[in-house]
Amino acid sequence: MKNPDQAISKILQPLAKDIANCLEEAAEQKIGFSLVVFPITEQANMQYVSNCKRIEVVDALQSLIDGWRQGMPDIPAHKRQ
C-alpha cells in the first residue's frame, strides 16, 4: 500500500507550477496561492504548497479564517454582484 504522505509530497511541486501557470494565464498577472491538502478518511499529515513566502500564506489564511468567523458569504467571485 502507498504511503499517502509521500505520494502527495512527490506531486505537490509539479502541481504548484501548473496551478501558477493557469492562474497567471487567467488573470494576466502573477497570482499568489497556497494549496492545502489533507486526508479526509484517515490520519496523516496536512501538507501545502505555495508560490508565496510562508508569512504571506499565514496572513492570507488568517484573513480567510477571520472572514469566515465574521460570516463572510461563500460566493464565488464570478457570481458576486
Backbone atoms as SQL, in Angstrom:
CREATE TABLE atoms (id INTEGER PRIMARY KEY, chain TEXT, resi INTEGER, resn TEXT, atom TEXT, x REAL, y REAL, z REAL);
INSERT INTO atoms VALUES
  (1, 'A', 1, 'MET', 'N', 0.837, -1.187, 0.000),
  (2, 'A', 1, 'MET', 'CA', 0.000, 0.000, 0.000),
  (3, 'A', 1, 'MET', 'C', 0.883, 1.253, 0.000),
  (4, 'A', 2, 'LYS', 'N', 0.484, 2.253, -0.788),
  (5, 'A', 2, 'LYS', 'CA', 1.239, 3.501, -0.874),
  (6, 'A', 2, 'LYS', 'C', 1.166, 4.272, 0.433),
  (7, 'A', 3, 'ASN', 'N', 2.237, 5.001, 0.700),
  (8, 'A', 3, 'ASN', 'CA', 2.228, 5.957, 1.789),
  (9, 'A', 3, 'ASN', 'C', 1.624, 7.247, 1.223),
  (10, 'A', 4, 'PRO', 'N', 0.413, 7.628, 1.669),
  (11, 'A', 4, 'PRO', 'CA', -0.228, 8.798, 1.055),
  (12, 'A', 4, 'PRO', 'C', 0.562, 10.086, 1.236),
  (13, 'A', 5, 'ASP', 'N', 1.220, 10.252, 2.381),
  (14, 'A', 5, 'ASP', 'CA', 2.013, 11.467, 2.589),
  (15, 'A', 5, 'ASP', 'C', 3.114, 11.587, 1.547),
  (16, 'A', 6, 'GLN', 'N', 3.812, 10.500, 1.300),
  (17, 'A', 6, 'GLN', 'CA', 4.911, 10.532, 0.326),
  (18, 'A', 6, 'GLN', 'C', 4.381, 10.696, -1.093),
  (19, 'A', 7, 'ALA', 'N', 3.295, 10.018, -1.404),
  (20, 'A', 7, 'ALA', 'CA', 2.731, 10.112, -2.756),
  (21, 'A', 7, 'ALA', 'C', 2.294, 11.545, -3.063),
  (22, 'A', 8, 'ILE', 'N', 1.625, 12.182, -2.114),
  (23, 'A', 8, 'ILE', 'CA', 1.193, 13.565, -2.307),
  (24, 'A', 8, 'ILE', 'C', 2.392, 14.504, -2.373),
  (25, 'A', 9, 'SER', 'N', 3.339, 14.309, -1.473),
  (26, 'A', 9, 'SER', 'CA', 4.523, 15.165, -1.433),
  (27, 'A', 9, 'SER', 'C', 5.248, 15.195, -2.773),
  (28, 'A', 10, 'LYS', 'N', 5.309, 14.066, -3.445),
  (29, 'A', 10, 'LYS', 'CA', 6.022, 13.980, -4.728),
  (30, 'A', 10, 'LYS', 'C', 5.358, 14.778, -5.838),
  (31, 'A', 11, 'ILE', 'N', 4.050, 14.973, -5.766),
  (32, 'A', 11, 'ILE', 'CA', 3.382, 15.680, -6.862),
  (33, 'A', 11, 'ILE', 'C', 3.098, 17.149, -6.562),
  (34, 'A', 12, 'LEU', 'N', 3.322, 17.598, -5.340),
  (35, 'A', 12, 'LEU', 'CA', 2.945, 18.964, -4.998),
  (36, 'A', 12, 'LEU', 'C', 3.705, 20.027, -5.786),
  (37, 'A', 13, 'GLN', 'N', 5.006, 19.900, -5.958),
  (38, 'A', 13, 'GLN', 'CA', 5.756, 20.929, -6.692),
  (39, 'A', 13, 'GLN', 'C', 5.346, 21.009, -8.165),
  (40, 'A', 14, 'PRO', 'N', 5.248, 19.869, -8.874),
  (41, 'A', 14, 'PRO', 'CA', 4.766, 19.970, -10.265),
  (42, 'A', 14, 'PRO', 'C', 3.346, 20.526, -10.351),
  (43, 'A', 15, 'LEU', 'N', 2.497, 20.148, -9.407),
  (44, 'A', 15, 'LEU', 'CA', 1.133, 20.664, -9.374),
  (45, 'A', 15, 'LEU', 'C', 1.132, 22.172, -9.156),
  (46, 'A', 16, 'ALA', 'N', 1.987, 22.644, -8.266),
  (47, 'A', 16, 'ALA', 'CA', 2.077, 24.077, -7.992),
  (48, 'A', 16, 'ALA', 'C', 2.472, 24.857, -9.247),
  (49, 'A', 17, 'LYS', 'N', 3.385, 24.328, -10.016),
  (50, 'A', 17, 'LYS', 'CA', 3.792, 25.001, -11.255),
  (51, 'A', 17, 'LYS', 'C', 2.617, 25.101, -12.216),
  (52, 'A', 18, 'ASP', 'N', 1.843, 24.017, -12.331),
  (53, 'A', 18, 'ASP', 'CA', 0.668, 24.029, -13.205),
  (54, 'A', 18, 'ASP', 'C', -0.378, 25.029, -12.715),
  (55, 'A', 19, 'ILE', 'N', -0.628, 25.043, -11.412),
  (56, 'A', 19, 'ILE', 'CA', -1.603, 25.978, -10.849),
  (57, 'A', 19, 'ILE', 'C', -1.153, 27.417, -11.094),
  (58, 'A', 20, 'ALA', 'N', 0.107, 27.713, -10.815),
  (59, 'A', 20, 'ALA', 'CA', 0.625, 29.071, -11.012),
  (60, 'A', 20, 'ALA', 'C', 0.467, 29.503, -12.469),
  (61, 'A', 21, 'ASN', 'N', 0.786, 28.625, -13.393),
  (62, 'A', 21, 'ASN', 'CA', 0.656, 28.950, -14.815),
  (63, 'A', 21, 'ASN', 'C', -0.800, 29.202, -15.205),
  (64, 'A', 22, 'CYS', 'N', -1.720, 28.372, -14.737),
  (65, 'A', 22, 'CYS', 'CA', -3.140, 28.539, -15.052),
  (66, 'A', 22, 'CYS', 'C', -3.684, 29.846, -14.489),
  (67, 'A', 23, 'LEU', 'N', -3.325, 30.145, -13.241),
  (68, 'A', 23, 'LEU', 'CA', -3.803, 31.377, -12.618),
  (69, 'A', 23, 'LEU', 'C', -3.254, 32.608, -13.333),
  (70, 'A', 24, 'GLU', 'N', -1.975, 32.572, -13.661),
  (71, 'A', 24, 'GLU', 'CA', -1.366, 33.715, -14.335),
  (72, 'A', 24, 'GLU', 'C', -1.965, 33.919, -15.723),
  (73, 'A', 25, 'GLU', 'N', -2.238, 32.832, -16.413),
  (74, 'A', 25, 'GLU', 'CA', -2.852, 32.933, -17.739),
  (75, 'A', 25, 'GLU', 'C', -4.253, 33.544, -17.633),
  (76, 'A', 26, 'ALA', 'N', -5.024, 33.123, -16.650),
  (77, 'A', 26, 'ALA', 'CA', -6.385, 33.632, -16.486),
  (78, 'A', 26, 'ALA', 'C', -6.394, 35.092, -16.053),
  (79, 'A', 27, 'ALA', 'N', -5.514, 35.457, -15.135),
  (80, 'A', 27, 'ALA', 'CA', -5.523, 36.809, -14.561),
  (81, 'A', 27, 'ALA', 'C', -4.615, 37.781, -15.298),
  (82, 'A', 28, 'GLU', 'N', -3.770, 37.264, -16.148),
  (83, 'A', 28, 'GLU', 'CA', -2.785, 38.063, -16.867),
  (84, 'A', 28, 'GLU', 'C', -1.865, 38.812, -15.909),
  (85, 'A', 29, 'GLN', 'N', -1.609, 38.202, -14.769),
  (86, 'A', 29, 'GLN', 'CA', -0.649, 38.698, -13.786),
  (87, 'A', 29, 'GLN', 'C', -0.350, 37.561, -12.816),
  (88, 'A', 30, 'LYS', 'N', 0.733, 37.704, -12.087),
  (89, 'A', 30, 'LYS', 'CA', 1.076, 36.687, -11.098),
  (90, 'A', 30, 'LYS', 'C', 0.058, 36.719, -9.965),
  (91, 'A', 31, 'ILE', 'N', -0.432, 35.548, -9.588),
  (92, 'A', 31, 'ILE', 'CA', -1.416, 35.413, -8.524),
  (93, 'A', 31, 'ILE', 'C', -0.831, 34.484, -7.463),
  (94, 'A', 32, 'GLY', 'N', -0.825, 34.943, -6.228),
  (95, 'A', 32, 'GLY', 'CA', -0.347, 34.104, -5.141),
  (96, 'A', 32, 'GLY', 'C', -1.376, 33.047, -4.789),
  (97, 'A', 33, 'PHE', 'N', -0.897, 31.890, -4.390),
  (98, 'A', 33, 'PHE', 'CA', -1.813, 30.843, -3.965),
  (99, 'A', 33, 'PHE', 'C', -1.123, 29.920, -2.976),
  (100, 'A', 34, 'SER', 'N', -1.939, 29.207, -2.255),
  (101, 'A', 34, 'SER', 'CA', -1.479, 28.135, -1.386),
  (102, 'A', 34, 'SER', 'C', -2.514, 27.025, -1.477),
  (103, 'A', 35, 'LEU', 'N', -2.053, 25.837, -1.714),
  (104, 'A', 35, 'LEU', 'CA', -2.914, 24.657, -1.764),
  (105, 'A', 35, 'LEU', 'C', -2.632, 23.836, -0.519),
  (106, 'A', 36, 'VAL', 'N', -3.665, 23.617, 0.280),
  (107, 'A', 36, 'VAL', 'CA', -3.551, 22.810, 1.490),
  (108, 'A', 36, 'VAL', 'C', -4.268, 21.500, 1.229),
  (109, 'A', 37, 'VAL', 'N', -3.578, 20.398, 1.471),
  (110, 'A', 37, 'VAL', 'CA', -4.171, 19.083, 1.249),
  (111, 'A', 37, 'VAL', 'C', -4.113, 18.264, 2.534),
  (112, 'A', 38, 'PHE', 'N', -5.145, 17.447, 2.714),
  (113, 'A', 38, 'PHE', 'CA', -5.213, 16.615, 3.910),
  (114, 'A', 38, 'PHE', 'C', -6.144, 15.445, 3.632),
  (115, 'A', 39, 'PRO', 'N', -5.882, 14.325, 4.260),
  (116, 'A', 39, 'PRO', 'CA', -6.744, 13.166, 4.050),
  (117, 'A', 39, 'PRO', 'C', -8.076, 13.359, 4.770),
  (118, 'A', 40, 'ILE', 'N', -9.128, 12.881, 4.173),
  (119, 'A', 40, 'ILE', 'CA', -10.455, 13.012, 4.758),
  (120, 'A', 40, 'ILE', 'C', -10.780, 11.829, 5.657),
  (121, 'A', 41, 'THR', 'N', -10.312, 10.659, 5.289),
  (122, 'A', 41, 'THR', 'CA', -10.767, 9.454, 5.981),
  (123, 'A', 41, 'THR', 'C', -9.747, 8.790, 6.886),
  (124, 'A', 42, 'GLU', 'N', -8.538, 9.291, 6.942),
  (125, 'A', 42, 'GLU', 'CA', -7.524, 8.635, 7.771),
  (126, 'A', 42, 'GLU', 'C', -6.577, 9.672, 8.373),
  (127, 'A', 43, 'GLN', 'N', -5.827, 9.242, 9.341),
  (128, 'A', 43, 'GLN', 'CA', -4.856, 10.126, 9.972),
  (129, 'A', 43, 'GLN', 'C', -3.583, 10.176, 9.135),
  (130, 'A', 44, 'ALA', 'N', -3.211, 11.345, 8.726),
  (131, 'A', 44, 'ALA', 'CA', -1.954, 11.577, 8.008),
  (132, 'A', 44, 'ALA', 'C', -1.659, 13.067, 8.122),
  (133, 'A', 45, 'ASN', 'N', -0.540, 13.462, 7.617),
  (134, 'A', 45, 'ASN', 'CA', -0.112, 14.850, 7.746),
  (135, 'A', 45, 'ASN', 'C', -0.808, 15.767, 6.749),
  (136, 'A', 46, 'MET', 'N', -1.091, 16.975, 7.210),
  (137, 'A', 46, 'MET', 'CA', -1.543, 18.026, 6.321),
  (138, 'A', 46, 'MET', 'C', -0.309, 18.536, 5.590),
  (139, 'A', 47, 'GLN', 'N', -0.458, 18.821, 4.312),
  (140, 'A', 47, 'GLN', 'CA', 0.651, 19.334, 3.521),
  (141, 'A', 47, 'GLN', 'C', 0.169, 20.548, 2.736),
  (142, 'A', 48, 'TYR', 'N', 1.113, 21.377, 2.335),
  (143, 'A', 48, 'TYR', 'CA', 0.739, 22.512, 1.494),
  (144, 'A', 48, 'TYR', 'C', 1.872, 22.820, 0.525),
  (145, 'A', 49, 'VAL', 'N', 1.492, 23.541, -0.513),
  (146, 'A', 49, 'VAL', 'CA', 2.461, 24.055, -1.465),
  (147, 'A', 49, 'VAL', 'C', 1.984, 25.458, -1.829),
  (148, 'A', 50, 'SER', 'N', 2.921, 26.330, -2.108),
  (149, 'A', 50, 'SER', 'CA', 2.572, 27.712, -2.391),
  (150, 'A', 50, 'SER', 'C', 3.621, 28.337, -3.293),
  (151, 'A', 51, 'ASN', 'N', 3.242, 29.422, -3.919),
  (152, 'A', 51, 'ASN', 'CA', 4.221, 30.209, -4.673),
  (153, 'A', 51, 'ASN', 'C', 4.534, 31.511, -3.944),
  (154, 'A', 52, 'CYS', 'N', 4.211, 31.551, -2.656),
  (155, 'A', 52, 'CYS', 'CA', 4.442, 32.729, -1.820),
  (156, 'A', 52, 'CYS', 'C', 5.324, 32.357, -0.629),
  (157, 'A', 53, 'LYS', 'N', 5.779, 33.388, 0.048),
  (158, 'A', 53, 'LYS', 'CA', 6.510, 33.161, 1.286),
  (159, 'A', 53, 'LYS', 'C', 5.540, 32.690, 2.357),
  (160, 'A', 54, 'ARG', 'N', 6.046, 31.932, 3.305),
  (161, 'A', 54, 'ARG', 'CA', 5.197, 31.367, 4.354),
  (162, 'A', 54, 'ARG', 'C', 4.407, 32.451, 5.089),
  (163, 'A', 55, 'ILE', 'N', 5.032, 33.562, 5.422),
  (164, 'A', 55, 'ILE', 'CA', 4.333, 34.618, 6.160),
  (165, 'A', 55, 'ILE', 'C', 3.175, 35.188, 5.336),
  (166, 'A', 56, 'GLU', 'N', 3.331, 35.259, 4.022),
  (167, 'A', 56, 'GLU', 'CA', 2.239, 35.724, 3.163),
  (168, 'A', 56, 'GLU', 'C', 1.069, 34.745, 3.195),
  (169, 'A', 57, 'VAL', 'N', 1.386, 33.460, 3.222),
  (170, 'A', 57, 'VAL', 'CA', 0.345, 32.432, 3.310),
  (171, 'A', 57, 'VAL', 'C', -0.348, 32.514, 4.665),
  (172, 'A', 58, 'VAL', 'N', 0.432, 32.666, 5.730),
  (173, 'A', 58, 'VAL', 'CA', -0.145, 32.789, 7.071),
  (174, 'A', 58, 'VAL', 'C', -1.130, 33.960, 7.105),
  (175, 'A', 59, 'ASP', 'N', -0.716, 35.103, 6.584),
  (176, 'A', 59, 'ASP', 'CA', -1.577, 36.290, 6.587),
  (177, 'A', 59, 'ASP', 'C', -2.841, 36.066, 5.755),
  (178, 'A', 60, 'ALA', 'N', -2.687, 35.464, 4.583),
  (179, 'A', 60, 'ALA', 'CA', -3.845, 35.226, 3.713),
  (180, 'A', 60, 'ALA', 'C', -4.814, 34.233, 4.347),
  (181, 'A', 61, 'LEU', 'N', -4.293, 33.154, 4.916),
  (182, 'A', 61, 'LEU', 'CA', -5.170, 32.168, 5.553),
  (183, 'A', 61, 'LEU', 'C', -5.854, 32.760, 6.784),
  (184, 'A', 62, 'GLN', 'N', -5.127, 33.569, 7.543),
  (185, 'A', 62, 'GLN', 'CA', -5.749, 34.196, 8.714),
  (186, 'A', 62, 'GLN', 'C', -6.869, 35.133, 8.287),
  (187, 'A', 63, 'SER', 'N', -6.665, 35.870, 7.218),
  (188, 'A', 63, 'SER', 'CA', -7.705, 36.758, 6.701),
  (189, 'A', 63, 'SER', 'C', -8.936, 35.952, 6.273),
  (190, 'A', 64, 'LEU', 'N', -8.720, 34.810, 5.636),
  (191, 'A', 64, 'LEU', 'CA', -9.821, 33.941, 5.226),
  (192, 'A', 64, 'LEU', 'C', -10.574, 33.412, 6.439),
  (193, 'A', 65, 'ILE', 'N', -9.847, 32.930, 7.421),
  (194, 'A', 65, 'ILE', 'CA', -10.472, 32.407, 8.646),
  (195, 'A', 65, 'ILE', 'C', -11.244, 33.506, 9.362),
  (196, 'A', 66, 'ASP', 'N', -10.642, 34.683, 9.467),
  (197, 'A', 66, 'ASP', 'CA', -11.335, 35.809, 10.103),
  (198, 'A', 66, 'ASP', 'C', -12.634, 36.134, 9.359),
  (199, 'A', 67, 'GLY', 'N', -12.573, 36.138, 8.047),
  (200, 'A', 67, 'GLY', 'CA', -13.775, 36.401, 7.250),
  (201, 'A', 67, 'GLY', 'C', -14.851, 35.355, 7.476),
  (202, 'A', 68, 'TRP', 'N', -14.461, 34.086, 7.511),
  (203, 'A', 68, 'TRP', 'CA', -15.435, 33.022, 7.783),
  (204, 'A', 68, 'TRP', 'C', -16.082, 33.215, 9.142),
  (205, 'A', 69, 'ARG', 'N', -15.271, 33.544, 10.145),
  (206, 'A', 69, 'ARG', 'CA', -15.801, 33.731, 11.501),
  (207, 'A', 69, 'ARG', 'C', -16.734, 34.934, 11.582),
  (208, 'A', 70, 'GLN', 'N', -16.550, 35.895, 10.701),
  (209, 'A', 70, 'GLN', 'CA', -17.405, 37.090, 10.685),
  (210, 'A', 70, 'GLN', 'C', -18.606, 36.916, 9.760),
  (211, 'A', 71, 'GLY', 'N', -18.782, 35.706, 9.239),
  (212, 'A', 71, 'GLY', 'CA', -19.951, 35.415, 8.412),
  (213, 'A', 71, 'GLY', 'C', -19.807, 35.756, 6.946),
  (214, 'A', 72, 'MET', 'N', -18.574, 35.884, 6.464),
  (215, 'A', 72, 'MET', 'CA', -18.354, 36.161, 5.047),
  (216, 'A', 72, 'MET', 'C', -19.077, 35.107, 4.211),
  (217, 'A', 73, 'PRO', 'N', -19.894, 35.527, 3.244),
  (218, 'A', 73, 'PRO', 'CA', -20.606, 34.547, 2.417),
  (219, 'A', 73, 'PRO', 'C', -19.650, 33.760, 1.527),
  (220, 'A', 74, 'ASP', 'N', -20.025, 32.553, 1.256),
  (221, 'A', 74, 'ASP', 'CA', -19.213, 31.662, 0.417),
  (222, 'A', 74, 'ASP', 'C', -19.751, 31.719, -1.012),
  (223, 'A', 75, 'ILE', 'N', -19.475, 32.851, -1.664),
  (224, 'A', 75, 'ILE', 'CA', -19.978, 33.081, -3.023),
  (225, 'A', 75, 'ILE', 'C', -18.777, 33.269, -3.950),
  (226, 'A', 76, 'PRO', 'N', -18.694, 32.481, -5.032),
  (227, 'A', 76, 'PRO', 'CA', -17.596, 32.661, -5.985),
  (228, 'A', 76, 'PRO', 'C', -17.574, 34.087, -6.541),
  (229, 'A', 77, 'ALA', 'N', -16.386, 34.604, -6.782),
  (230, 'A', 77, 'ALA', 'CA', -16.222, 35.983, -7.250),
  (231, 'A', 77, 'ALA', 'C', -17.004, 36.242, -8.537),
  (232, 'A', 78, 'HIS', 'N', -17.062, 35.265, -9.429),
  (233, 'A', 78, 'HIS', 'CA', -17.758, 35.484, -10.701),
  (234, 'A', 78, 'HIS', 'C', -19.280, 35.512, -10.546),
  (235, 'A', 79, 'LYS', 'N', -19.787, 35.196, -9.339),
  (236, 'A', 79, 'LYS', 'CA', -21.234, 35.237, -9.108),
  (237, 'A', 79, 'LYS', 'C', -21.655, 36.387, -8.197),
  (238, 'A', 80, 'ARG', 'N', -20.682, 37.169, -7.720),
  (239, 'A', 80, 'ARG', 'CA', -20.997, 38.317, -6.881),
  (240, 'A', 80, 'ARG', 'C', -21.497, 39.462, -7.721),
  (241, 'A', 81, 'GLN', 'N', -22.372, 40.270, -7.143),
  (242, 'A', 81, 'GLN', 'CA', -22.892, 41.431, -7.876),
  (243, 'A', 81, 'GLN', 'C', -22.364, 42.708, -7.299);
